[in-house]
CSV table of C-alpha atoms and ligand atoms in Angstrom, one decimal:
chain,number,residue,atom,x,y,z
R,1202,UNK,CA,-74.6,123.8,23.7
R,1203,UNK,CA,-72.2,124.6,26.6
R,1204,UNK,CA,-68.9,123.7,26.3
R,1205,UNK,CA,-68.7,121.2,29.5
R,1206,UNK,CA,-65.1,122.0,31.3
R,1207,UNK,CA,-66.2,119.4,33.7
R,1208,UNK,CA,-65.8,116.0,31.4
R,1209,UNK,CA,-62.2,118.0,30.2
R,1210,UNK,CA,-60.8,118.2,33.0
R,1211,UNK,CA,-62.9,117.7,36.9
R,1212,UNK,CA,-60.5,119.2,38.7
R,1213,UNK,CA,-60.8,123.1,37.1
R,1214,UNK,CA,-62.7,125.0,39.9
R,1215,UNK,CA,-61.6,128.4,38.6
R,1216,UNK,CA,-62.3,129.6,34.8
R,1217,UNK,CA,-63.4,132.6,32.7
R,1218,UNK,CA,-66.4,132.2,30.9
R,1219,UNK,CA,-69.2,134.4,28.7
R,1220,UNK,CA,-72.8,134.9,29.4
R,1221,UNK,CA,-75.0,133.4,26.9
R,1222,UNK,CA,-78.1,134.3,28.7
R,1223,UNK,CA,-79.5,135.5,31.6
R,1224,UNK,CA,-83.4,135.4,32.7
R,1225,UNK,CA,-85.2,135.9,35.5
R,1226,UNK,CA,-87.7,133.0,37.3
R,1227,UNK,CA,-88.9,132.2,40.3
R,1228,UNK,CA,-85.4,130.1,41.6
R,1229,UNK,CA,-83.6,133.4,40.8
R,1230,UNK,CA,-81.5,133.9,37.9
R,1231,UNK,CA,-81.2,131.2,35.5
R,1232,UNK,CA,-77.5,132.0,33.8
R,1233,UNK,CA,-76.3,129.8,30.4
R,1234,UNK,CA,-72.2,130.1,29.9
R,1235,UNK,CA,-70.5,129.5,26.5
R,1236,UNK,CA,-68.7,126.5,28.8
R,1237,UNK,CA,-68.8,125.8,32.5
R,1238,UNK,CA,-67.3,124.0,35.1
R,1239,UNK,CA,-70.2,123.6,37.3
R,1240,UNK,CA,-71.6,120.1,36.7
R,1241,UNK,CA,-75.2,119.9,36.6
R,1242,UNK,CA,-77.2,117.5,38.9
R,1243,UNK,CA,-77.6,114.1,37.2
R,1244,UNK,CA,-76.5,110.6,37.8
R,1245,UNK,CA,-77.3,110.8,41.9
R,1246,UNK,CA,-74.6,113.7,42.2
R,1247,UNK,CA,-75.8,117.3,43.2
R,1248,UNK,CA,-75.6,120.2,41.2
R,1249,UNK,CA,-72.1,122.6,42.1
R,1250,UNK,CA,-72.7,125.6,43.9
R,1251,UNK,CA,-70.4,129.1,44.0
R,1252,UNK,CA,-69.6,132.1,42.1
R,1253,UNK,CA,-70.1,133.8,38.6
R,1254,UNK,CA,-68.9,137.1,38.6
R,1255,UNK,CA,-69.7,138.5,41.9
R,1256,UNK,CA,-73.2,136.4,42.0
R,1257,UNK,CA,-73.8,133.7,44.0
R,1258,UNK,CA,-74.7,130.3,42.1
R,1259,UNK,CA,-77.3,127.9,44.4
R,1260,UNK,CA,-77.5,125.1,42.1
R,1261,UNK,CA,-76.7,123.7,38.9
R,1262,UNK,CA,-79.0,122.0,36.8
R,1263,UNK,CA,-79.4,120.5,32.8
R,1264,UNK,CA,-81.5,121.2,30.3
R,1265,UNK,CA,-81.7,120.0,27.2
R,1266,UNK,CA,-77.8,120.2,26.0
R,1267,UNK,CA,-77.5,123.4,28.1
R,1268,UNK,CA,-76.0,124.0,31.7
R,1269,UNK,CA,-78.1,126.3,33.6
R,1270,UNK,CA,-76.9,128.0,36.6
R,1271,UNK,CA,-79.5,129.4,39.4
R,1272,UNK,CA,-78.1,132.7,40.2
R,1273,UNK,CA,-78.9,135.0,43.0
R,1274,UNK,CA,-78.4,137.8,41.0
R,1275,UNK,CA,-77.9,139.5,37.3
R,1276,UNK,CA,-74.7,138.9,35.7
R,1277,UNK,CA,-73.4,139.4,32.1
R,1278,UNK,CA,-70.6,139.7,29.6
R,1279,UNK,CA,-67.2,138.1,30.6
R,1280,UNK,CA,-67.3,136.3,34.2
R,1281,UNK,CA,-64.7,135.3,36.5
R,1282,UNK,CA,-66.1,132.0,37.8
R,1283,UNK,CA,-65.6,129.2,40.9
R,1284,UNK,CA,-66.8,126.7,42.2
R,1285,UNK,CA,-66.9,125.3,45.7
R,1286,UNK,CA,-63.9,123.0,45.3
R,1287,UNK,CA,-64.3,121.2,48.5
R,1288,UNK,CA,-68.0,120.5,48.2
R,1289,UNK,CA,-67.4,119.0,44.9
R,1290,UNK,CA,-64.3,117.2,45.8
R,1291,UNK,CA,-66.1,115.5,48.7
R,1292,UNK,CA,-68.8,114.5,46.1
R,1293,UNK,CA,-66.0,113.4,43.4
R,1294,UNK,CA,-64.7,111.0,46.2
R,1295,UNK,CA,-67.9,109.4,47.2
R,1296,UNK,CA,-69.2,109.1,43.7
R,1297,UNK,CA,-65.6,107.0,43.1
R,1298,UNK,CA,-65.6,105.5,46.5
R,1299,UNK,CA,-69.9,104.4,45.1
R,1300,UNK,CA,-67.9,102.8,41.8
R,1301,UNK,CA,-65.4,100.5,43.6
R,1302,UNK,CA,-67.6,99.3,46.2
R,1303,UNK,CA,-70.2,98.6,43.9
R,1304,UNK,CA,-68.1,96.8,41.5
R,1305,UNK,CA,-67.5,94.0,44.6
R,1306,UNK,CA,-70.7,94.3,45.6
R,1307,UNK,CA,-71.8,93.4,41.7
R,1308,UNK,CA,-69.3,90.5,41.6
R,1309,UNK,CA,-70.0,89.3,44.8
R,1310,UNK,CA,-73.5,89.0,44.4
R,1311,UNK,CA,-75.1,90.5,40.9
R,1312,UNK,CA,-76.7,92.9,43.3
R,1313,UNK,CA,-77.0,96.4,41.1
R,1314,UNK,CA,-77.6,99.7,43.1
R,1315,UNK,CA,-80.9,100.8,42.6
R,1316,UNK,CA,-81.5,103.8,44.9
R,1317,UNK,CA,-78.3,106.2,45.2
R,1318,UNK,CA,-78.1,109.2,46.9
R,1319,UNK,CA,-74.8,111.4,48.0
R,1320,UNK,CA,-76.2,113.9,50.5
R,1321,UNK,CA,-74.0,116.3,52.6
R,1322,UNK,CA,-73.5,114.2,55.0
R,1323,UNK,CA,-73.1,110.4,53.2
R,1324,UNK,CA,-74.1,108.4,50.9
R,1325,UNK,CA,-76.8,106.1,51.1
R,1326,UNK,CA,-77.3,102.7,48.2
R,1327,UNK,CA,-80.0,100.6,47.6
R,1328,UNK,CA,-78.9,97.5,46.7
R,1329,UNK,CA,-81.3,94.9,44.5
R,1330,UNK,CA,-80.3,92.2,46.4
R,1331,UNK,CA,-79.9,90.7,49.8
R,1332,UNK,CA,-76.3,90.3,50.6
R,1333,UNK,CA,-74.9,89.1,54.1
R,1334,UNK,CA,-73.3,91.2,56.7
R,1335,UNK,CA,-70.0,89.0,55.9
R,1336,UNK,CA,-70.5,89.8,52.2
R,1337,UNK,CA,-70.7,93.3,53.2
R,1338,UNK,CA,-67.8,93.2,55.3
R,1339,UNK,CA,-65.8,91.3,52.5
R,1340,UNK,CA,-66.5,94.5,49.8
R,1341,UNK,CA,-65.7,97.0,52.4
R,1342,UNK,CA,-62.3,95.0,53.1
R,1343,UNK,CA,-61.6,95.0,49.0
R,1344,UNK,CA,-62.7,98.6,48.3
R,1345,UNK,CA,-60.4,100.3,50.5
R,1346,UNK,CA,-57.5,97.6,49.4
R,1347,UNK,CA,-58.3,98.9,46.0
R,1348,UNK,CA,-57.8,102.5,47.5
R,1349,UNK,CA,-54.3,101.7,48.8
R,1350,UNK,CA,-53.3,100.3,44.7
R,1351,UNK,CA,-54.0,104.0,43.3
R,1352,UNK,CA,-55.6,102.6,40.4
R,1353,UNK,CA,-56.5,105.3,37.7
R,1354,UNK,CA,-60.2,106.1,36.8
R,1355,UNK,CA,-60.8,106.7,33.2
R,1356,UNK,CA,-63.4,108.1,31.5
R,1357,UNK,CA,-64.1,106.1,28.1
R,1358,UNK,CA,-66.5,106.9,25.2
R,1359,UNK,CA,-67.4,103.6,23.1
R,1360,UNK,CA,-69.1,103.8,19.8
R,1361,UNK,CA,-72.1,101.4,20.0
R,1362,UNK,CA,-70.4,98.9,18.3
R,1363,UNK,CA,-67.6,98.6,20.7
R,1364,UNK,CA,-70.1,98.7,23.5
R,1365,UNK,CA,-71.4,95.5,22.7
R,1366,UNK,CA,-68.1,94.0,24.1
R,1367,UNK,CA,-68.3,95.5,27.1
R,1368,UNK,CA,-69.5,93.8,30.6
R,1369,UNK,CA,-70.6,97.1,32.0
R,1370,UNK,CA,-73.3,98.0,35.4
R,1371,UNK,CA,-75.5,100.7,33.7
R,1372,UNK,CA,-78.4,102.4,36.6
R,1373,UNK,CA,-80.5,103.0,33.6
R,1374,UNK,CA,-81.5,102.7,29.8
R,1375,UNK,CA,-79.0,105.4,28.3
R,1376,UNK,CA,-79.6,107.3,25.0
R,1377,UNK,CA,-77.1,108.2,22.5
R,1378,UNK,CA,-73.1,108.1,23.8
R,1379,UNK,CA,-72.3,106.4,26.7
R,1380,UNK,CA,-69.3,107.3,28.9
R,1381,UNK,CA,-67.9,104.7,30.8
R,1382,UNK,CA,-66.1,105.1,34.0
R,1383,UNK,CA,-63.5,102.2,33.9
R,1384,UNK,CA,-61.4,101.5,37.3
R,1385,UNK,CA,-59.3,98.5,36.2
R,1386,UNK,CA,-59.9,95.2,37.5
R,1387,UNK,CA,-62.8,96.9,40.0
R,1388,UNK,CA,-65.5,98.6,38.1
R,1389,UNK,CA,-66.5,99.0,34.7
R,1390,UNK,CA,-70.1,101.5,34.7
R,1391,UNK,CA,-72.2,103.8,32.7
R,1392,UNK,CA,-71.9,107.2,34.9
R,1393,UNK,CA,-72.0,111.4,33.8
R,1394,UNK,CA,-70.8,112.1,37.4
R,1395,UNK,CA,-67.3,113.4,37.7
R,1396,UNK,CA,-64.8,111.1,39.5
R,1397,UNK,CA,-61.4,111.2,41.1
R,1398,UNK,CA,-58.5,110.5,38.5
R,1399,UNK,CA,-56.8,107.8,41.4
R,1400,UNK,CA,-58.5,105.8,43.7
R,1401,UNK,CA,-56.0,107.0,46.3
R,1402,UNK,CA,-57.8,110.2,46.2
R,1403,UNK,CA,-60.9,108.7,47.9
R,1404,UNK,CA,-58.9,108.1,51.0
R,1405,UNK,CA,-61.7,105.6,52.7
R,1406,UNK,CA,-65.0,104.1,52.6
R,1407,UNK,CA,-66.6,102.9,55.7
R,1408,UNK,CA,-70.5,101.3,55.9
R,1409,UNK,CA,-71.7,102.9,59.2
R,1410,UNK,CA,-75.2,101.4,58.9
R,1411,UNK,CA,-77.3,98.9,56.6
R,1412,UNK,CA,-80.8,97.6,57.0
R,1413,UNK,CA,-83.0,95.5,54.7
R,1414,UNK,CA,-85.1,97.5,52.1
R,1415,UNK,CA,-87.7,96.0,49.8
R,1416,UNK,CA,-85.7,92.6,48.4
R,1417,UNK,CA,-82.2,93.8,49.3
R,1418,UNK,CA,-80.2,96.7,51.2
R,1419,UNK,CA,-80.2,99.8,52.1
R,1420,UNK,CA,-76.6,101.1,53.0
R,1421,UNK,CA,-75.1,104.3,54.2
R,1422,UNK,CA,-71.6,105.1,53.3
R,1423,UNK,CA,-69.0,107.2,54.5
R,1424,UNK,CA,-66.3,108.1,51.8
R,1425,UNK,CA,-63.8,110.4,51.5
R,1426,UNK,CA,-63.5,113.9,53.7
R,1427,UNK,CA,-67.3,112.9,55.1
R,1428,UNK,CA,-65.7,109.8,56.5
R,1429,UNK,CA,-62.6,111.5,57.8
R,1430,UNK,CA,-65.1,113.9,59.6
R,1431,UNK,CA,-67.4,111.1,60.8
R,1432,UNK,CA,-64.4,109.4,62.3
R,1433,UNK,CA,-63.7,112.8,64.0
R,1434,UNK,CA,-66.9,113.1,65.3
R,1435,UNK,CA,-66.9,109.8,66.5
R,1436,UNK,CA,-63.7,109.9,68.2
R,1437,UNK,CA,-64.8,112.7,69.7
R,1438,UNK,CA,-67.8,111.1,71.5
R,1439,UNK,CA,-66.1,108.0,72.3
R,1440,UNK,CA,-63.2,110.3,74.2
R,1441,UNK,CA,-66.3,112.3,75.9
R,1442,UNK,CA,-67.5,108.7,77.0
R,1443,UNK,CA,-64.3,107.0,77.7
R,1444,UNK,CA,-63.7,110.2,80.6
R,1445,UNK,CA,-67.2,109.9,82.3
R,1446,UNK,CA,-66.9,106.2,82.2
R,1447,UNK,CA,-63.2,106.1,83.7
R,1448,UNK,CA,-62.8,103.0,81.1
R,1449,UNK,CA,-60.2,102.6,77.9
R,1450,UNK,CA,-61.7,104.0,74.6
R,1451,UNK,CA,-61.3,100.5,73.4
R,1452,UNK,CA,-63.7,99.2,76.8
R,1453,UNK,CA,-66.6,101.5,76.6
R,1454,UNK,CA,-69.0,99.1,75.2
R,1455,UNK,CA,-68.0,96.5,78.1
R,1456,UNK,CA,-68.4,99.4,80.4
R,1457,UNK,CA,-71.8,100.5,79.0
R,1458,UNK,CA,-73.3,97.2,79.4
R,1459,UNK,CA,-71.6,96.3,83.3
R,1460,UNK,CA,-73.1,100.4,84.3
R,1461,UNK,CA,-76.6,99.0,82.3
R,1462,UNK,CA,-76.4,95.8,84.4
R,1463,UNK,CA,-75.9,97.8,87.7
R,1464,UNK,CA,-78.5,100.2,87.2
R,1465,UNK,CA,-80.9,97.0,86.6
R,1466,UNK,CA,-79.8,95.9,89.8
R,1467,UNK,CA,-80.4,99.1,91.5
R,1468,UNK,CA,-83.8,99.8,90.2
R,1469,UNK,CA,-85.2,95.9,92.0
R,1470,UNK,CA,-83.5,97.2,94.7
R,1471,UNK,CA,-85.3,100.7,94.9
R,1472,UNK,CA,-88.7,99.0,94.1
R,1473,UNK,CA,-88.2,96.4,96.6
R,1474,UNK,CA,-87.8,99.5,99.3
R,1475,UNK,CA,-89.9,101.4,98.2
R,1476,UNK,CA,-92.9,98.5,98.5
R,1477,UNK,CA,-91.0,98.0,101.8
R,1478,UNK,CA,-91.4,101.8,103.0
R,1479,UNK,CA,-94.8,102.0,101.7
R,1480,UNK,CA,-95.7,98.9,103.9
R,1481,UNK,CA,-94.4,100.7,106.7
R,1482,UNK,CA,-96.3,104.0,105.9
R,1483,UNK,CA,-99.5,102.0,105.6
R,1484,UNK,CA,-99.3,100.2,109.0
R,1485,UNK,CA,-101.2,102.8,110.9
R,1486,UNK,CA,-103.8,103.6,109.1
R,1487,UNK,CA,-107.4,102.8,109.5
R,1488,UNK,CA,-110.8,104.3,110.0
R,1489,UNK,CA,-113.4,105.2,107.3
R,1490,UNK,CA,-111.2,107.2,105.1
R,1491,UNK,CA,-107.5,109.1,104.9
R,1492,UNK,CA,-105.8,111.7,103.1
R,1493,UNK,CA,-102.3,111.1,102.6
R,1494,UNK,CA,-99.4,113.3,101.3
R,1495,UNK,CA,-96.2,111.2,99.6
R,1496,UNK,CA,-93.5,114.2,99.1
R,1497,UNK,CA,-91.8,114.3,95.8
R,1498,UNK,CA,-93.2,111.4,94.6
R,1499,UNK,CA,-94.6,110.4,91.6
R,1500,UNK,CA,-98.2,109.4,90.4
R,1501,UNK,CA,-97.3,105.9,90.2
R,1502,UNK,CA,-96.3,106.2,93.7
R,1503,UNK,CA,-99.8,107.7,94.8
R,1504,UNK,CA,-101.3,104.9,92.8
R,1505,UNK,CA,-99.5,101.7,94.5
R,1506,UNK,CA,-99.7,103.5,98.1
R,1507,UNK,CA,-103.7,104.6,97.6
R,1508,UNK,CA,-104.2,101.1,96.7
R,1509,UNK,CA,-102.7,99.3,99.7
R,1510,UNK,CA,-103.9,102.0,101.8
R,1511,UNK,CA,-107.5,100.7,101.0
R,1512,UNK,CA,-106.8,97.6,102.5
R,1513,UNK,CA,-106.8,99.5,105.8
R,1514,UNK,CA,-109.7,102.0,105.2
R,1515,UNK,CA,-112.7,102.8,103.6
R,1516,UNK,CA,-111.6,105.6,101.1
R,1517,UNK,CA,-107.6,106.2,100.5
R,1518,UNK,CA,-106.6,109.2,99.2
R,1519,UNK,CA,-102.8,110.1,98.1
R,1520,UNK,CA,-101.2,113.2,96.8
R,1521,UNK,CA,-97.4,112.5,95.5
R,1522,UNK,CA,-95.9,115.7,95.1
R,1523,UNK,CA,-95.3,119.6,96.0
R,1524,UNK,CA,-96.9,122.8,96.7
R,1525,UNK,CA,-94.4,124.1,94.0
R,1526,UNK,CA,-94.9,121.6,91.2
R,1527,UNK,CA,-98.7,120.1,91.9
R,1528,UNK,CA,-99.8,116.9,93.1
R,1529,UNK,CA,-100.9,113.6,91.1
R,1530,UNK,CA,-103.4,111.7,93.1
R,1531,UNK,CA,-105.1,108.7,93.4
R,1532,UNK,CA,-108.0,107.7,95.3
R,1533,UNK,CA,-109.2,104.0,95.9
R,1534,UNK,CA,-112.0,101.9,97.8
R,1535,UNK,CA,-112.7,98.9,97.7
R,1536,UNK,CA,-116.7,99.2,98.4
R,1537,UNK,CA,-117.6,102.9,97.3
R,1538,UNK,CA,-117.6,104.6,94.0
R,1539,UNK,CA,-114.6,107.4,94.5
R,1540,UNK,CA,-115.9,109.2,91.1
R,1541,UNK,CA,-118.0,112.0,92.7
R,1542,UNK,CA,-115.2,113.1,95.0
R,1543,UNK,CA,-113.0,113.4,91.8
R,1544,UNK,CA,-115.7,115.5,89.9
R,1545,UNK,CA,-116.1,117.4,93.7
R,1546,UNK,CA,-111.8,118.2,93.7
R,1547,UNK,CA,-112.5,118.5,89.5
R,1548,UNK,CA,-115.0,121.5,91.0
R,1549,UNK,CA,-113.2,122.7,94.0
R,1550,UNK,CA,-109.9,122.4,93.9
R,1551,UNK,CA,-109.8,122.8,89.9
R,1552,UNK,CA,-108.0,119.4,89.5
R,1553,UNK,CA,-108.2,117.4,86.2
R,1554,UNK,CA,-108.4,113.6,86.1
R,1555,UNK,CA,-111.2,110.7,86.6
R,1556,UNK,CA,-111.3,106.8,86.7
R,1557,UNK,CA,-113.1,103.7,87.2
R,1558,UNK,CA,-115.9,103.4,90.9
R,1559,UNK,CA,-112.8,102.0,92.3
R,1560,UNK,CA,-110.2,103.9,91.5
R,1561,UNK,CA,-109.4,107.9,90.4
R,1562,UNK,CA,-106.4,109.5,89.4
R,1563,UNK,CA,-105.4,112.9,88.0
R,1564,UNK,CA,-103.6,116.2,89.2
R,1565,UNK,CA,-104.0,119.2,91.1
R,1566,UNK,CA,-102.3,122.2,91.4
R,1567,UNK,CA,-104.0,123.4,94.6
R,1568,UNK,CA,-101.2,123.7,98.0
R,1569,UNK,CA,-101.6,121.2,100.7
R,1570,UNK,CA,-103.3,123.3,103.2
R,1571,UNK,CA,-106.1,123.6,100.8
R,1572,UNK,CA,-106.2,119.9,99.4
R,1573,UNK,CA,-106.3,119.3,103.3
R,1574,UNK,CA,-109.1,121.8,103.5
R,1575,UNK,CA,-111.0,120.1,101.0
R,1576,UNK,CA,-110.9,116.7,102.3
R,1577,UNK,CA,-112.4,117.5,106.1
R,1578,UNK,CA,-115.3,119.6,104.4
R,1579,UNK,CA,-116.1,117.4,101.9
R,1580,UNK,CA,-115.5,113.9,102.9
S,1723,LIG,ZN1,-70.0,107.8,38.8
């Protein structure tokens, strides 16, 4: 059974150790210690990662009463040993930061977490309950007062008598010795993860998002180091937008929504002149049939302007576009089926497209001096 350094004291990240066994399989090396700080993945916290001897350790795992490490590579005898301290500090604060917000959470509501998951970039709860976005806000507001207190976290072993006095939040059915993780007057739950030894330590916890799941919540949380660097990256982008925006950090949101508001207004505008224009272009037209070119534009362009153009002639054809980039087309009548002159272009001109006896549309990556070719031979 490996000696676990880890419940003794969760703040060793450097240690000497013996090799009890190493065996090759198909993660790598799979190394037992005579005791290890590495904790092994359980309880919704992720296995340590780092060094024994000179080998690389990629996760951390239990089996049975043993700790196994997945080495990179063979190591043996005595081992200098560490682990990555700041990953598992980060993970130490949000597993905390998960007990005191839960514990308000629980009181609040009897909502238990059902689904939790600390991921290298936050942490995301389940909660078994449906809880309001003021209940939320309420928990938040008490967790990080309970930060401010510095309350200690103990770890505490009942026997199973004792346990029967105990109001505890348990995430599952738990065989032989329980360890409780007891945060006075916040928390009191059944947990193997390792923990901070203050609440100070965990420094913040921030929602950033919630949405309903099943019957209750699902929640992402930022705690700890992650949060500080969320809050970095955030401040980051809001700076970014504050400077293109020309508006206070604290008014981007107002400015967002006034630039949303203008560009609404400018986009009836545009439409309105472009109907306009394409009123104007259509004016002179008339005859049995005409081949129009609309430069740069796009292939709903060709579609609106093909189709007011057949008010004026038999067959309208219009190409929006460039000899660099193609043209979309559409061709309309009102009293002829236009589908054999798209399976003709189709033939001729190698376009691709099709459509209803009144109306075709498609592209073609032909130049205008051959489109124009086209349409006096053909038509
Ligand atoms: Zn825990």
């Amino acid at each position: 059974m490996t000696q676990k350094l880890y419940y003794e004291n969760q703040y060793i990240k450097d240690f000497t150790a013996n090799v009890v066994s190493c065996e090759k399989s198909e993660k790598g090396y799979e190394v037992i210690l005579d005791k290890t700080a590495f904790y092994p993945e359980g309880g919704g916290q992720p296995g340590d990662t780092g060094f024994i001897g000179g080998a690389e350790v990629t996760d951390t795992v239990e089996k049975g009463e043993e700790v196994v490490h997945i080495c990179v590579s063979e190591v043996g005898g005595e081992v200098g040993c560490s682990i990555d301290a700041d990953r598992r500090f980060a993970f130490m604060q949000q597993h905390t930061g998960e007990h005191i917000f839960m514990g308000f959470i629980h009181k609040m509501s009897g909502a238990e977490n059902v689904g939790f998951h600390m991921g290298e970039s936050g942490v995301t709860v389940d909660l078994s309950e449906f809880v309001t976005a003021e209940q939320l806000d309420e928990a938040e507001k008490l967790a990080n007062e309970a930060i401010y207190k510095n309350l200690p976290v103990k770890a505490v072993y009942p026997s199973s008598d004792e346990l029967e006095n105990y109001d505890y939040r348990s995430k599952k059915e738990i065989q032989g010795q329980v360890r409780l993780i007891d945060i006075e007057g916040v928390d009191l739950c059944a947990c193997c993860g390792t923990h901070v030894a203050f609440t100070g330590e965990v420094g913040i916890i921030k929602i950033v998002s919630s949405m309903k799941y099943k019957k209750g919540v699902r929640l992402t949380l930022q705690i700890g180091r992650r949060a500080f660097e969320d809050y970095a990256a955030k401040h980051k982008n809001v700076h970014s937008i504050s400077v293109a925006l020309k508006a206070k950090p604290e008014e981007v949101s107002e400015a967002v929504d006034r630039i949303a508001a203008q560009l609404y207004e400018e986009r009836s505008r545009y439409s309105a002149l472009k109907k306009e224009m394409l009123a104007l272009k259509t004016a002179d037209y008339s005859g049995r049939e005409c081949c129009v070119f609309d430069d740069g534009g796009s292939a709903d362009d060709a579609r609106i302007l093909s189709d007011m153009l057949a008010e004026k002639v038999e067959i309208a054809a219009v190409f929006s576009g460039d000899d660099e980039n193609g043209y979309k087309y559409a061709v309309t009548s009102r009293n002829e089926d236009v589908r054999e002159i798209g399976k003709k272009m189709n033939a001729v001109l190698g376009a691709r497209g099709g459509g209803k006896p009144e109306m075709i549309q498609g592209s073609v990556a032909a130049k205008k001096a051959e489109i124009e070719a086209f349409w006096k031979e053909n038509i």
